[in-house]
C-alpha cells in the first residue's frame, strides 16, 4: 500500500469511526449537563494553607463526570475545563448555551479571612438577601478583572461595587424554581450522605450564572480557609464523597423531571377521554381493569410498564387502573387471554363517551 493511500485509509477510518459514535451518542443522550470547575490557569481561586481552589474543584468536577458517565450513560457530560487552564466567566456560560445544556453546575470552594467558618452552600442566581451572600458573589466575580476588556464584556459591571448587584433584582429568572430545586437536592445529599455542615440554599448575583439559558447552580463545596475542611477538600476520600453527592443530586433531579413529564402525559390521557365524553359522539371502547386502590399509584407507567394505554379511572373513592384500549369486545377478550398469567383477575370494562357502562349496554352499542 502506498504511503498516501495508507494515510487516506487511516484518516477515513478515524473519521467514520468518530461520526458513527457521535451519531449513536446523539440518539442515546436524554440530558446534557455542563460541569464547570471554577477558576484555572493563572486564576488559582481561593488559597488555603496547602491547597488551591482551582485544583480541588477540578478533581471534584472530573469525579462527578466519571460518576455520571459510569452510572447514567444517557446523560451527556461537558466540561468547561478538564485541565488546569483559564476560562473567562462569560465563555463558561456560552459553552452551556451553545450545547443546549439542560443543567449548568459550577463547582467552587469557599474562603474567609476568619479561619473558623466551614460547611457547604449552594447558590441560585438572584439578588442576595444578606451581606455574607453578597460577599461570596463578590469574591467569585472578582476574577473577571483577570480578563481582558472585562469592562465591555460584562456591561460595565463592577464586581466590587454593591450597586452593580442591583441589576440582579430586575432580572426575571425563568429557571429559578428548577435551579432552587437542584440546589436543595445538592444540599440534602451533602448533609444526609456526605455528612457535611449545611449552610443552606442561597441566592446571589454570580456572573458565571448570569447568561446561562438553563437551570444553573453554583456550589461552594467547603471552606479551604478552614484547616479541617481544607484537609477534607484535598483528600481523595473527601472529593469522592462530595462528587458522588453532586452526582446523585443531578441524577435525581433529572429523574424527578421525567416523573413530572409522565404526570403531564397521564393528565393528557384523562383529558382525551373527557374530550370523547364532551364530543357527544358514541365513542365505545373496552379496557382491561387490572388493579383497584384506595390511594393513587404514584407512578402507573412504571408499575404497569410495557403495557399499552395505561389508564387511571377515579370511581367514587377508589382508583382503578386499566390497560389496553379496544373497539370490540372480541379484541378485548383476546387480549385478556394474553395477559391472564400476569393478571389472572383482570376483567373487561366497557366505556362509552368516557363513562363506564355494562357489558350488555356495550354489546347493544356495538351492534348499531
Ligand atoms: Zn471560586
mmCIF file of C-alpha atoms and ligand atoms in Angstrom:
data_model
loop_
_atom_site.group_PDB
_atom_site.id
_atom_site.type_symbol
_atom_site.label_atom_id
_atom_site.label_comp_id
_atom_site.label_asym_id
_atom_site.label_seq_id
_atom_site.Cartn_x
_atom_site.Cartn_y
_atom_site.Cartn_z
ATOM 1 C CA UNK A 1 0.000 0.000 0.000
ATOM 2 C CA UNK A 2 1.377 3.438 -0.968
ATOM 3 C CA UNK A 3 2.067 5.876 1.827
ATOM 4 C CA UNK A 4 -0.615 8.337 0.658
ATOM 5 C CA UNK A 5 -3.267 5.655 0.378
ATOM 6 C CA UNK A 6 -2.378 4.320 3.811
ATOM 7 C CA UNK A 7 -2.772 7.761 5.353
ATOM 8 C CA UNK A 8 -6.047 8.277 3.492
ATOM 9 C CA UNK A 9 -7.349 4.950 4.804
ATOM 10 C CA UNK A 10 -6.374 5.801 8.372
ATOM 11 C CA UNK A 11 -7.956 9.238 8.149
ATOM 12 C CA UNK A 12 -11.124 7.762 6.678
ATOM 13 C CA UNK A 13 -11.282 5.075 9.383
ATOM 14 C CA UNK A 14 -10.840 7.610 12.137
ATOM 15 C CA UNK A 15 -13.344 9.940 10.537
ATOM 16 C CA UNK A 16 -16.098 7.334 10.055
ATOM 17 C CA UNK A 17 -15.330 5.900 13.467
ATOM 18 C CA UNK A 18 -15.979 9.256 15.080
ATOM 19 C CA UNK A 19 -19.060 10.137 13.094
ATOM 20 C CA UNK A 20 -20.797 6.821 13.836
ATOM 21 C CA UNK A 21 -20.012 7.118 17.537
ATOM 22 C CA UNK A 22 -21.292 10.684 17.573
ATOM 23 C CA UNK A 23 -24.497 9.720 15.790
ATOM 24 C CA UNK A 24 -25.101 6.900 18.253
ATOM 25 C CA UNK A 25 -24.466 9.177 21.193
ATOM 26 C CA UNK A 26 -26.817 11.831 19.902
ATOM 27 C CA UNK A 27 -29.576 9.272 19.810
ATOM 28 C CA UNK A 28 -28.989 7.852 23.252
ATOM 29 C CA UNK A 29 -28.467 11.050 25.308
ATOM 30 C CA UNK A 30 -31.536 12.177 27.201
ATOM 31 C CA UNK A 31 -29.898 15.038 29.099
ATOM 32 C CA UNK A 32 -26.835 17.264 28.864
ATOM 33 C CA UNK A 33 -25.090 18.629 31.922
ATOM 34 C CA UNK A 34 -22.235 21.141 31.875
ATOM 35 C CA UNK A 35 -19.790 20.723 34.755
ATOM 36 C CA UNK A 36 -17.885 23.916 35.425
ATOM 37 C CA UNK A 37 -14.787 23.633 37.592
ATOM 38 C CA UNK A 38 -14.208 27.165 38.843
ATOM 39 C CA UNK A 39 -11.020 29.176 38.148
ATOM 40 C CA UNK A 40 -7.956 27.549 36.491
ATOM 41 C CA UNK A 41 -4.633 28.541 34.971
ATOM 42 C CA UNK A 42 -3.328 31.862 36.356
ATOM 43 C CA UNK A 43 -6.566 32.180 38.388
ATOM 44 C CA UNK A 44 -5.954 29.974 41.437
ATOM 45 C CA UNK A 45 -9.204 30.887 43.189
ATOM 46 C CA UNK A 46 -9.163 30.716 46.972
ATOM 47 C CA UNK A 47 -5.946 29.500 48.554
ATOM 48 C CA UNK A 48 -5.599 27.531 51.785
ATOM 49 C CA UNK A 49 -2.522 26.544 53.746
ATOM 50 C CA UNK A 50 -1.613 23.868 51.202
ATOM 51 C CA UNK A 51 -4.467 23.601 48.721
ATOM 52 C CA UNK A 52 -5.727 25.770 45.885
ATOM 53 C CA UNK A 53 -9.379 26.046 44.918
ATOM 54 C CA UNK A 54 -8.675 25.524 41.205
ATOM 55 C CA UNK A 55 -7.110 22.084 41.841
ATOM 56 C CA UNK A 56 -9.660 20.875 44.362
ATOM 57 C CA UNK A 57 -12.701 21.817 42.254
ATOM 58 C CA UNK A 58 -11.200 20.357 39.064
ATOM 59 C CA UNK A 59 -10.752 16.990 40.823
ATOM 60 C CA UNK A 60 -14.306 17.090 42.150
ATOM 61 C CA UNK A 61 -15.789 18.095 38.766
ATOM 62 C CA UNK A 62 -13.934 15.278 36.960
ATOM 63 C CA UNK A 63 -15.126 12.792 39.570
ATOM 64 C CA UNK A 64 -18.741 13.978 39.184
ATOM 65 C CA UNK A 65 -18.384 13.462 35.422
ATOM 66 C CA UNK A 66 -16.983 9.957 35.947
ATOM 67 C CA UNK A 67 -19.919 9.009 38.190
ATOM 68 C CA UNK A 68 -22.420 10.287 35.620
ATOM 69 C CA UNK A 69 -20.752 8.561 32.657
ATOM 70 C CA UNK A 70 -20.497 5.283 34.548
ATOM 71 C CA UNK A 71 -23.962 5.179 36.123
ATOM 72 C CA UNK A 72 -26.237 7.246 33.895
ATOM 73 C CA UNK A 73 -24.769 6.947 30.389
ATOM 74 C CA UNK A 74 -27.861 8.608 28.894
ATOM 75 C CA UNK A 75 -26.626 11.896 30.390
ATOM 76 C CA UNK A 76 -24.044 13.739 28.312
ATOM 77 C CA UNK A 77 -21.232 15.397 30.258
ATOM 78 C CA UNK A 78 -19.473 18.538 29.035
ATOM 79 C CA UNK A 79 -16.656 20.201 30.984
ATOM 80 C CA UNK A 80 -15.866 23.903 30.661
ATOM 81 C CA UNK A 81 -12.336 22.828 31.549
ATOM 82 C CA UNK A 82 -10.894 19.354 32.097
ATOM 83 C CA UNK A 83 -7.410 20.564 32.926
ATOM 84 C CA UNK A 84 -5.580 23.458 34.538
ATOM 85 C CA UNK A 85 -6.345 26.349 32.173
ATOM 86 C CA UNK A 86 -8.120 29.692 32.411
ATOM 87 C CA UNK A 87 -11.653 30.128 31.049
ATOM 88 C CA UNK A 88 -13.375 33.557 31.186
ATOM 89 C CA UNK A 89 -16.689 33.559 33.073
ATOM 90 C CA UNK A 90 -18.806 34.552 30.061
ATOM 91 C CA UNK A 91 -17.288 31.757 27.999
ATOM 92 C CA UNK A 92 -18.339 29.162 30.576
ATOM 93 C CA UNK A 93 -21.994 30.152 30.183
ATOM 94 C CA UNK A 94 -21.561 30.301 26.397
ATOM 95 C CA UNK A 95 -20.332 26.685 26.348
ATOM 96 C CA UNK A 96 -23.525 25.600 28.111
ATOM 97 C CA UNK A 97 -25.780 27.670 25.823
ATOM 98 C CA UNK A 98 -24.042 26.519 22.647
ATOM 99 C CA UNK A 99 -24.534 22.871 23.616
ATOM 100 C CA UNK A 100 -28.187 23.310 24.625
ATOM 101 C CA UNK A 101 -27.363 22.002 28.077
ATOM 102 C CA UNK A 102 -30.202 21.086 30.441
ATOM 103 C CA UNK A 103 -28.173 21.960 33.511
ATOM 104 C CA UNK A 104 -25.159 24.103 34.413
ATOM 105 C CA UNK A 105 -23.279 23.188 37.585
ATOM 106 C CA UNK A 106 -20.433 25.438 38.705
ATOM 107 C CA UNK A 107 -18.184 23.955 41.392
ATOM 108 C CA UNK A 108 -16.180 26.105 43.811
ATOM 109 C CA UNK A 109 -14.569 26.180 47.247
ATOM 110 C CA UNK A 110 -15.164 28.963 49.723
ATOM 111 C CA UNK A 111 -12.776 31.011 51.827
ATOM 112 C CA UNK A 112 -12.907 33.543 54.605
ATOM 113 C CA UNK A 113 -10.361 35.760 56.383
ATOM 114 C CA UNK A 114 -11.616 34.144 59.552
ATOM 115 C CA UNK A 115 -10.457 30.517 59.655
ATOM 116 C CA UNK A 116 -13.473 29.327 61.658
ATOM 117 C CA UNK A 117 -16.325 29.149 59.084
ATOM 118 C CA UNK A 118 -16.904 25.765 57.453
ATOM 119 C CA UNK A 119 -19.640 23.928 55.572
ATOM 120 C CA UNK A 120 -21.291 23.713 52.169
ATOM 121 C CA UNK A 121 -23.759 26.015 50.438
ATOM 122 C CA UNK A 122 -25.392 26.084 47.006
ATOM 123 C CA UNK A 123 -26.446 29.222 45.167
ATOM 124 C CA UNK A 124 -29.002 30.007 42.509
ATOM 125 C CA UNK A 125 -28.900 33.243 40.551
ATOM 126 C CA UNK A 126 -30.698 36.167 42.178
ATOM 127 C CA UNK A 127 -30.355 39.140 44.451
ATOM 128 C CA UNK A 128 -28.510 38.420 47.702
ATOM 129 C CA UNK A 129 -30.575 38.638 50.870
ATOM 130 C CA UNK A 130 -27.606 39.077 53.198
ATOM 131 C CA UNK A 131 -24.162 40.646 53.241
ATOM 132 C CA UNK A 132 -22.466 37.250 53.532
ATOM 133 C CA UNK A 133 -24.197 36.042 50.357
ATOM 134 C CA UNK A 134 -23.038 39.189 48.566
ATOM 135 C CA UNK A 135 -19.506 38.582 49.872
ATOM 136 C CA UNK A 136 -19.385 35.144 48.234
ATOM 137 C CA UNK A 137 -20.610 36.507 44.893
ATOM 138 C CA UNK A 138 -18.179 39.460 45.034
ATOM 139 C CA UNK A 139 -15.288 37.124 45.710
ATOM 140 C CA UNK A 140 -16.207 34.730 42.874
ATOM 141 C CA UNK A 141 -16.953 37.583 40.436
ATOM 142 C CA UNK A 142 -13.711 39.415 41.198
ATOM 143 C CA UNK A 143 -11.865 37.039 38.857
ATOM 144 C CA UNK A 144 -13.172 38.958 35.831
ATOM 145 C CA UNK A 145 -10.511 41.628 36.443
ATOM 146 C CA UNK A 146 -8.052 38.979 35.243
ATOM 147 C CA UNK A 147 -9.832 39.016 31.868
ATOM 148 C CA UNK A 148 -9.044 41.485 29.113
ATOM 149 C CA UNK A 149 -11.625 44.238 28.437
ATOM 150 C CA UNK A 150 -13.874 42.882 31.196
ATOM 151 C CA UNK A 151 -15.495 46.302 31.359
ATOM 152 C CA UNK A 152 -17.166 45.958 27.962
ATOM 153 C CA UNK A 153 -17.731 42.211 28.219
ATOM 154 C CA UNK A 154 -19.706 42.471 31.430
ATOM 155 C CA UNK A 155 -21.526 45.670 30.506
ATOM 156 C CA UNK A 156 -19.625 47.887 32.934
ATOM 157 C CA UNK A 157 -20.313 45.569 35.847
ATOM 158 C CA UNK A 158 -18.047 46.345 38.789
ATOM 159 C CA UNK A 159 -17.693 43.175 40.881
ATOM 160 C CA UNK A 160 -16.608 45.099 43.960
ATOM 161 C CA UNK A 161 -19.433 47.654 43.949
ATOM 162 C CA UNK A 162 -22.606 46.694 45.804
ATOM 163 C CA UNK A 163 -24.618 48.983 43.474
ATOM 164 C CA UNK A 164 -23.702 46.842 40.495
ATOM 165 C CA UNK A 165 -25.631 43.966 42.039
ATOM 166 C CA UNK A 166 -28.952 45.844 41.990
ATOM 167 C CA UNK A 167 -29.206 44.774 38.352
ATOM 168 C CA UNK A 168 -29.999 41.236 39.534
ATOM 169 C CA UNK A 169 -33.136 42.399 41.316
ATOM 170 C CA UNK A 170 -34.519 43.491 37.937
ATOM 171 C CA UNK A 171 -33.726 40.180 36.314
ATOM 172 C CA UNK A 172 -36.550 37.799 35.548
ATOM 173 C CA UNK A 173 -35.212 34.341 36.099
ATOM 174 C CA UNK A 174 -37.467 31.797 34.432
ATOM 175 C CA UNK A 175 -35.250 28.949 35.613
ATOM 176 C CA UNK A 176 -35.247 29.957 39.275
ATOM 177 C CA UNK A 177 -37.642 27.242 40.509
ATOM 178 C CA UNK A 178 -35.670 24.466 38.880
ATOM 179 C CA UNK A 179 -32.330 25.961 39.940
ATOM 180 C CA UNK A 180 -33.517 26.131 43.557
ATOM 181 C CA UNK A 181 -34.823 22.586 43.303
ATOM 182 C CA UNK A 182 -31.433 21.246 42.216
ATOM 183 C CA UNK A 183 -29.687 23.426 44.814
ATOM 184 C CA UNK A 184 -31.719 21.914 47.632
ATOM 185 C CA UNK A 185 -31.144 18.394 46.296
ATOM 186 C CA UNK A 186 -27.381 19.044 46.351
ATOM 187 C CA UNK A 187 -27.525 20.372 49.917
ATOM 188 C CA UNK A 188 -29.667 17.410 51.050
ATOM 189 C CA UNK A 189 -27.074 14.998 49.664
ATOM 190 C CA UNK A 190 -24.172 16.902 51.256
ATOM 191 C CA UNK A 191 -25.909 16.894 54.635
ATOM 192 C CA UNK A 192 -27.501 13.419 54.662
ATOM 193 C CA UNK A 193 -24.959 11.291 52.794
ATOM 194 C CA UNK A 194 -21.634 13.125 52.859
ATOM 195 C CA UNK A 195 -22.314 14.368 56.433
ATOM 196 C CA UNK A 196 -21.134 17.900 55.648
ATOM 197 C CA UNK A 197 -22.276 21.000 57.545
ATOM 198 C CA UNK A 198 -25.223 22.545 55.675
ATOM 199 C CA UNK A 199 -25.127 26.336 55.295
ATOM 200 C CA UNK A 200 -28.203 26.189 53.105
ATOM 201 C CA UNK A 201 -29.568 27.134 49.692
ATOM 202 C CA UNK A 202 -28.954 30.785 48.845
ATOM 203 C CA UNK A 203 -29.225 33.360 46.100
ATOM 204 C CA UNK A 204 -26.710 35.908 44.861
ATOM 205 C CA UNK A 205 -25.553 37.517 41.629
ATOM 206 C CA UNK A 206 -22.893 35.309 40.086
ATOM 207 C CA UNK A 207 -21.603 36.452 36.695
ATOM 208 C CA UNK A 208 -20.866 32.865 35.661
ATOM 209 C CA UNK A 209 -24.577 32.008 36.009
ATOM 210 C CA UNK A 210 -25.878 35.312 34.649
ATOM 211 C CA UNK A 211 -26.289 34.450 30.978
ATOM 212 C CA UNK A 212 -26.959 30.730 31.176
ATOM 213 C CA UNK A 213 -30.187 29.747 29.413
ATOM 214 C CA UNK A 214 -30.984 26.770 31.608
ATOM 215 C CA UNK A 215 -31.336 25.957 35.321
ATOM 216 C CA UNK A 216 -27.959 26.616 36.915
ATOM 217 C CA UNK A 217 -26.334 26.493 40.337
ATOM 218 C CA UNK A 218 -23.021 27.407 41.943
ATOM 219 C CA UNK A 219 -21.835 25.018 44.622
ATOM 220 C CA UNK A 220 -19.440 26.014 47.395
ATOM 221 C CA UNK A 221 -18.093 22.621 48.472
ATOM 222 C CA UNK A 222 -16.474 23.874 51.680
ATOM 223 C CA UNK A 223 -14.016 26.406 53.127
ATOM 224 C CA UNK A 224 -10.439 25.968 52.038
ATOM 225 C CA UNK A 225 -9.590 28.600 54.675
ATOM 226 C CA UNK A 226 -10.660 26.208 57.449
ATOM 227 C CA UNK A 227 -7.886 23.783 58.334
ATOM 228 C CA UNK A 228 -10.094 20.740 58.887
ATOM 229 C CA UNK A 229 -12.181 21.369 55.815
ATOM 230 C CA UNK A 230 -9.123 22.055 53.663
ATOM 231 C CA UNK A 231 -7.820 18.594 54.575
ATOM 232 C CA UNK A 232 -11.154 17.069 53.621
ATOM 233 C CA UNK A 233 -11.354 19.006 50.339
ATOM 234 C CA UNK A 234 -7.853 17.901 49.383
ATOM 235 C CA UNK A 235 -8.331 14.226 50.253
ATOM 236 C CA UNK A 236 -9.334 11.689 47.600
ATOM 237 C CA UNK A 237 -11.954 10.350 50.012
ATOM 238 C CA UNK A 238 -13.484 13.763 50.677
ATOM 239 C CA UNK A 239 -13.581 14.585 46.980
ATOM 240 C CA UNK A 240 -15.284 11.235 46.293
ATOM 241 C CA UNK A 241 -17.976 11.934 48.889
ATOM 242 C CA UNK A 242 -18.644 15.435 47.549
ATOM 243 C CA UNK A 243 -18.610 14.280 43.912
ATOM 244 C CA UNK A 244 -20.948 11.341 44.487
ATOM 245 C CA UNK A 245 -23.338 13.632 46.378
ATOM 246 C CA UNK A 246 -23.410 16.088 43.465
ATOM 247 C CA UNK A 247 -23.831 13.210 41.003
ATOM 248 C CA UNK A 248 -26.825 11.770 42.904
ATOM 249 C CA UNK A 249 -28.481 15.192 43.090
ATOM 250 C CA UNK A 250 -28.132 15.616 39.307
ATOM 251 C CA UNK A 251 -29.396 12.077 38.679
ATOM 252 C CA UNK A 252 -32.424 12.524 40.957
ATOM 253 C CA UNK A 253 -33.144 15.978 39.539
ATOM 254 C CA UNK A 254 -33.423 14.566 36.005
ATOM 255 C CA UNK A 255 -35.488 11.612 37.285
ATOM 256 C CA UNK A 256 -37.917 13.968 39.016
ATOM 257 C CA UNK A 257 -38.338 15.958 35.787
ATOM 258 C CA UNK A 258 -39.178 12.726 33.973
ATOM 259 C CA UNK A 259 -41.768 11.906 36.648
ATOM 260 C CA UNK A 260 -43.350 15.319 36.120
ATOM 261 C CA UNK A 261 -43.465 14.699 32.357
ATOM 262 C CA UNK A 262 -45.193 11.353 32.954
ATOM 263 C CA UNK A 263 -47.770 13.061 35.170
ATOM 264 C CA UNK A 264 -48.472 15.543 32.390
ATOM 265 C CA UNK A 265 -48.854 12.714 29.884
ATOM 266 C CA UNK A 266 -51.207 10.873 32.222
ATOM 267 C CA UNK A 267 -53.269 14.004 32.678
ATOM 268 C CA UNK A 268 -53.429 14.327 28.886
ATOM 269 C CA UNK A 269 -54.762 10.766 28.580
ATOM 270 C CA UNK A 270 -57.519 11.517 31.050
ATOM 271 C CA UNK A 271 -58.226 14.797 29.273
ATOM 272 C CA UNK A 272 -58.571 12.974 25.960
ATOM 273 C CA UNK A 273 -61.222 10.757 27.465
ATOM 274 C CA UNK A 274 -63.043 13.807 28.732
ATOM 275 C CA UNK A 275 -62.934 15.168 25.206
ATOM 276 C CA UNK A 276 -64.532 11.973 23.990
ATOM 277 C CA UNK A 277 -67.264 12.453 26.555
ATOM 278 C CA UNK A 278 -67.707 16.094 25.693
ATOM 279 C CA UNK A 279 -67.870 15.444 21.968
ATOM 280 C CA UNK A 280 -71.264 13.754 22.479
ATOM 281 C CA UNK A 281 -70.387 11.083 19.965
ATOM 282 C CA UNK A 282 -70.724 7.432 20.748
ATOM 283 C CA UNK A 283 -67.138 6.516 21.458
ATOM 284 C CA UNK A 284 -67.154 2.944 22.661
ATOM 285 C CA UNK A 285 -64.053 1.197 23.922
ATOM 286 C CA UNK A 286 -63.075 -1.702 26.142
ATOM 287 C CA UNK A 287 -60.315 -1.674 28.711
ATOM 288 C CA UNK A 288 -58.901 -4.358 31.000
ATOM 289 C CA UNK A 289 -59.098 -3.492 34.698
ATOM 290 C CA UNK A 290 -56.029 -4.849 36.499
ATOM 291 C CA UNK A 291 -55.929 -3.054 39.850
ATOM 292 C CA UNK A 292 -58.049 -1.127 42.363
ATOM 293 C CA UNK A 293 -56.510 1.007 45.118
ATOM 294 C CA UNK A 294 -57.747 3.498 47.690
ATOM 295 C CA UNK A 295 -54.725 5.779 47.180
ATOM 296 C CA UNK A 296 -53.449 6.643 43.720
ATOM 297 C CA UNK A 297 -50.491 4.638 42.403
ATOM 298 C CA UNK A 298 -47.638 7.200 42.375
ATOM 299 C CA UNK A 299 -46.195 6.085 39.071
ATOM 300 C CA UNK A 300 -48.649 3.988 36.989
ATOM 301 C CA UNK A 301 -46.440 3.976 33.891
ATOM 302 C CA UNK A 302 -43.703 2.301 35.894
ATOM 303 C CA UNK A 303 -45.982 -0.116 37.756
ATOM 304 C CA UNK A 304 -47.621 -1.359 34.554
ATOM 305 C CA UNK A 305 -44.582 -0.753 32.391
ATOM 306 C CA UNK A 306 -44.681 -2.240 28.915
ATOM 307 C CA UNK A 307 -48.487 -2.347 28.899
ATOM 308 C CA UNK A 308 -50.416 -0.340 26.310
ATOM 309 C CA UNK A 309 -52.849 2.504 27.075
ATOM 310 C CA UNK A 310 -52.405 2.670 30.835
ATOM 311 C CA UNK A 311 -55.444 4.462 32.198
ATOM 312 C CA UNK A 312 -56.344 5.686 35.667
ATOM 313 C CA UNK A 313 -60.065 5.979 36.424
ATOM 314 C CA UNK A 314 -61.391 7.515 39.635
ATOM 315 C CA UNK A 315 -64.511 5.646 40.659
ATOM 316 C CA UNK A 316 -66.008 7.105 43.844
ATOM 317 C CA UNK A 317 -63.237 6.913 46.437
ATOM 318 C CA UNK A 318 -61.326 4.210 44.532
ATOM 319 C CA UNK A 319 -58.633 4.447 41.876
ATOM 320 C CA UNK A 320 -58.944 1.871 39.127
ATOM 321 C CA UNK A 321 -56.162 1.031 36.730
ATOM 322 C CA UNK A 322 -56.796 -0.242 33.236
ATOM 323 C CA UNK A 323 -54.587 -1.382 30.410
ATOM 324 C CA UNK A 324 -55.334 -1.786 26.708
ATOM 325 C CA UNK A 325 -57.992 0.016 24.694
ATOM 326 C CA UNK A 326 -60.057 -1.894 22.129
ATOM 327 C CA UNK A 327 -63.027 -1.055 19.933
ATOM 328 C CA UNK A 328 -64.629 -4.534 20.046
ATOM 329 C CA UNK A 329 -65.385 -6.999 22.838
ATOM 330 C CA UNK A 330 -63.696 -9.790 20.848
ATOM 331 C CA UNK A 331 -60.410 -7.900 20.660
ATOM 332 C CA UNK A 332 -60.583 -7.158 24.393
ATOM 333 C CA UNK A 333 -61.296 -10.845 25.197
ATOM 334 C CA UNK A 334 -58.358 -11.958 23.061
ATOM 335 C CA UNK A 335 -56.058 -9.507 24.884
ATOM 336 C CA UNK A 336 -57.364 -10.695 28.257
ATOM 337 C CA UNK A 337 -56.111 -14.216 27.419
ATOM 338 C CA UNK A 338 -52.628 -12.946 26.578
ATOM 339 C CA UNK A 339 -52.267 -11.258 29.994
ATOM 340 C CA UNK A 340 -54.038 -13.984 32.055
ATOM 341 C CA UNK A 341 -50.776 -15.342 33.510
ATOM 342 C CA UNK A 342 -49.718 -11.924 34.777
ATOM 343 C CA UNK A 343 -53.194 -10.609 35.660
ATOM 344 C CA UNK A 344 -55.451 -13.631 36.373
ATOM 345 C CA UNK A 345 -58.137 -11.364 37.878
ATOM 346 C CA UNK A 346 -58.257 -8.869 35.001
ATOM 347 C CA UNK A 347 -61.737 -8.151 33.661
ATOM 348 C CA UNK A 348 -63.177 -6.167 30.783
ATOM 349 C CA UNK A 349 -64.718 -2.756 31.417
ATOM 350 C CA UNK A 350 -66.535 -1.009 28.547
ATOM 351 C CA UNK A 351 -66.556 2.790 28.308
ATOM 352 C CA UNK A 352 -68.883 4.941 26.270
ATOM 353 C CA UNK A 353 -68.134 8.651 25.915
ATOM 354 C CA UNK A 354 -65.541 8.229 28.677
ATOM 355 C CA UNK A 355 -68.138 6.758 31.095
ATOM 356 C CA UNK A 356 -68.191 3.236 32.448
ATOM 357 C CA UNK A 357 -71.095 1.133 31.087
ATOM 358 C CA UNK A 358 -72.189 -2.509 31.416
ATOM 359 C CA UNK A 359 -71.149 -5.268 29.002
ATOM 360 C CA UNK A 360 -74.750 -5.710 27.810
ATOM 361 C CA UNK A 361 -75.077 -1.986 27.043
ATOM 362 C CA UNK A 362 -71.791 -2.149 25.172
ATOM 363 C CA UNK A 363 -72.983 -5.155 23.129
ATOM 364 C CA UNK A 364 -76.082 -3.244 22.074
ATOM 365 C CA UNK A 365 -73.982 -0.222 21.043
ATOM 366 C CA UNK A 366 -71.542 -2.413 19.157
ATOM 367 C CA UNK A 367 -74.409 -3.860 17.048
ATOM 368 C CA UNK A 368 -75.583 -0.400 15.950
HETATM 369 ZN ZN1 LIG B 1 -14.465 30.051 43.261
#
